[in-house]
Short mmCIF file of C-alpha atoms in Angstrom, two decimals:
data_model
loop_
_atom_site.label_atom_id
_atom_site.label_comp_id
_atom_site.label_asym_id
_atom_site.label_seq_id
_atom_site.Cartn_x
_atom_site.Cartn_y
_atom_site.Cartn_z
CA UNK T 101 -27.75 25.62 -62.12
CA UNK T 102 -31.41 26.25 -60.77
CA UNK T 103 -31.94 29.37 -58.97
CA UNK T 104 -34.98 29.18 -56.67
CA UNK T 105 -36.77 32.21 -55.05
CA UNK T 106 -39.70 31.93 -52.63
CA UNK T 107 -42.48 34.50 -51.91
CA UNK T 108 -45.56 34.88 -49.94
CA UNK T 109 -44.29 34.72 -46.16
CA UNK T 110 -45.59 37.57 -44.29
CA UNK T 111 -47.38 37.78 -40.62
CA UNK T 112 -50.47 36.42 -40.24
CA UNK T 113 -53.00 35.73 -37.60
CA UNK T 114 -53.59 32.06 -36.04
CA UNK T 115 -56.74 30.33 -38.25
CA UNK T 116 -55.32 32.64 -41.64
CA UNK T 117 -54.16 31.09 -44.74
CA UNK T 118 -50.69 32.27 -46.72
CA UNK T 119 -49.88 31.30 -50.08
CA UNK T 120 -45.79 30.31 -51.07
CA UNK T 121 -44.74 30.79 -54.46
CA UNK T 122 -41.18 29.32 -54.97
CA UNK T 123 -40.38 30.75 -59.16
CA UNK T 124 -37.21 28.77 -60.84
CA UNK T 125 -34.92 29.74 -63.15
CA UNK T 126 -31.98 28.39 -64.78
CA UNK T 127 -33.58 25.28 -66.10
CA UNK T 128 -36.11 24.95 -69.34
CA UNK T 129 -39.75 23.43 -68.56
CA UNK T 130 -39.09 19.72 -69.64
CA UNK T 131 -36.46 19.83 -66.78
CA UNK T 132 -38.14 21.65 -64.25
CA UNK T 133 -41.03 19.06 -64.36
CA UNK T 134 -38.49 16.65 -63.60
CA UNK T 135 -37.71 17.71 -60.30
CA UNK T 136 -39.27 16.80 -56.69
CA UNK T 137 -40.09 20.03 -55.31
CA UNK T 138 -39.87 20.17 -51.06
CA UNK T 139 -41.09 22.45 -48.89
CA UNK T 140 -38.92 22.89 -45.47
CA UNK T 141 -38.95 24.71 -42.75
CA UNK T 142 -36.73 25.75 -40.12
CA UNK T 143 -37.35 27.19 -36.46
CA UNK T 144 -34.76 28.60 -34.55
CA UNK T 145 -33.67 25.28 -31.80
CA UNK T 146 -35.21 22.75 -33.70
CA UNK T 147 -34.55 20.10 -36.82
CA UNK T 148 -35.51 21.20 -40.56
CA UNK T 149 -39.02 19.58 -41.10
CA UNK T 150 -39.97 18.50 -44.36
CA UNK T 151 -43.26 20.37 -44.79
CA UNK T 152 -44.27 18.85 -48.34
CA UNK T 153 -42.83 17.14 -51.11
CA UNK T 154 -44.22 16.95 -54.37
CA UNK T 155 -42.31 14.43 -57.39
CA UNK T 156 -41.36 14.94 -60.42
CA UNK T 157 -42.68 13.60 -64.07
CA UNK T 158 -45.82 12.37 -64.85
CA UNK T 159 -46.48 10.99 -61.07
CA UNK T 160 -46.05 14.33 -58.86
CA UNK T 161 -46.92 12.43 -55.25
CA UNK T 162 -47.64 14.62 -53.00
CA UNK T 163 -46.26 13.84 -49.33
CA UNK T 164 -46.83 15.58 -46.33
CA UNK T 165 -45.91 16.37 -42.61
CA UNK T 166 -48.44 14.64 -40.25
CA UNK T 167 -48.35 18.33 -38.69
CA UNK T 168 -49.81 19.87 -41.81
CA UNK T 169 -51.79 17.19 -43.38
CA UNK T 170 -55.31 18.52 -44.37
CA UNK T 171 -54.23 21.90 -43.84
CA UNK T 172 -51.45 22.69 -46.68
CA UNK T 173 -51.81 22.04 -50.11
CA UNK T 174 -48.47 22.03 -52.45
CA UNK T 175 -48.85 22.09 -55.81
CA UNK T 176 -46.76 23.11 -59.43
CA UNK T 177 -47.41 24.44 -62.37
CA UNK T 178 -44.66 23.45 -65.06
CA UNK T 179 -45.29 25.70 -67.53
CA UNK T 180 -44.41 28.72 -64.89
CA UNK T 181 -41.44 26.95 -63.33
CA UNK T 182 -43.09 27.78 -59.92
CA UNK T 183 -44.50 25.68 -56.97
CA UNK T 184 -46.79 26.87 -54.50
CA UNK T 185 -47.88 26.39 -50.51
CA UNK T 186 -51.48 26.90 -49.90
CA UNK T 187 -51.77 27.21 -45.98
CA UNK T 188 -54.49 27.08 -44.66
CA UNK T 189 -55.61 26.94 -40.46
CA UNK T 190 -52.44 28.39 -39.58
CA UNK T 191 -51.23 28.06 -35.65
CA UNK T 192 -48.36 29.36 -33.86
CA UNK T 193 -46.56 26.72 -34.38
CA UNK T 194 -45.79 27.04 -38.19
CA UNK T 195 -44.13 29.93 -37.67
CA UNK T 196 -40.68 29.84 -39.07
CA UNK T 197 -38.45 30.04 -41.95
CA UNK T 198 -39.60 28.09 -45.46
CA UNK T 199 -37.30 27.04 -47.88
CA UNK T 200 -38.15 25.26 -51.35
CA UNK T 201 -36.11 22.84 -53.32
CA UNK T 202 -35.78 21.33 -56.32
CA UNK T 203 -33.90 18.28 -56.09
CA UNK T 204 -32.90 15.89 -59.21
CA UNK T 205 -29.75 14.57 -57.96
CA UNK T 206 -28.34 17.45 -56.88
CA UNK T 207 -30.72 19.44 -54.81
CA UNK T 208 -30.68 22.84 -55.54
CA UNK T 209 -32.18 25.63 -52.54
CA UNK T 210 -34.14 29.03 -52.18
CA UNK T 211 -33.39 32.00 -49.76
CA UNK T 212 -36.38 31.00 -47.86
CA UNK T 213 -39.12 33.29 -46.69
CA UNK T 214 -40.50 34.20 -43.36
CA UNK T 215 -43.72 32.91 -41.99
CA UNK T 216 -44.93 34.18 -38.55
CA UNK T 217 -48.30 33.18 -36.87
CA UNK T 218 -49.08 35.49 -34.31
CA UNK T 219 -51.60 37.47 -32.57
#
């Protein structure tokens, strides 16, 4: 069982830049780095969106939204069990709840943490 708990959300202006953290547990480093690590988030009325996706193993493609491209960064370090969400140009519209997961055949979820753009 993989426990998953994100960090970083907080309010920040439109054109800021947040950092995610999502910290694992419950699994030893050879099998963290085994699992595809998502970003998602949700707004209130509207579908999850898959925000970015990076694999597992030795490949670790990266994959993003065509609404964040070239403005978020995901990226893991192994050794800490964590993955992170650099964002960076935020706008109004990435406001909303973001969830990580770690998915190896089962997919396994966080609590989420909230990200408001505002003025």
């Amino acid at each position: 069982q993989v426990q998953l708990v994100e960090s970083g959300g907080g309010l920040v202006q439109p054109g800021g830049s947040l950092r995610l953290s999502c910290a694992a547990s419950g699994a030893s480093i050879s099998t963290f780095a085994m699992y595809a690590m998502n970003w998602y988030r949700r707004v209130p009325g509207k579908e999850r969106e898959l925000v970015a996706s990076i694999g597992g193993g030795s490949a670790g493609i990266k994959q993003y939204a065509d609404s964040v491209k070239d403005r978020f960064a995901i990226s893991r370090d192994n050794d800490k069990r964590t993955v992170f969400l650099q964002m960076n140009a935020l706008k109004d519209e990435d406001t909303g709840m973001y969830y990580c997961s770690a998915k190896w055949g089962i997919e396994y979820w966080g609590q989420g943490t909230q990200v408001t753009v505002s003025t």
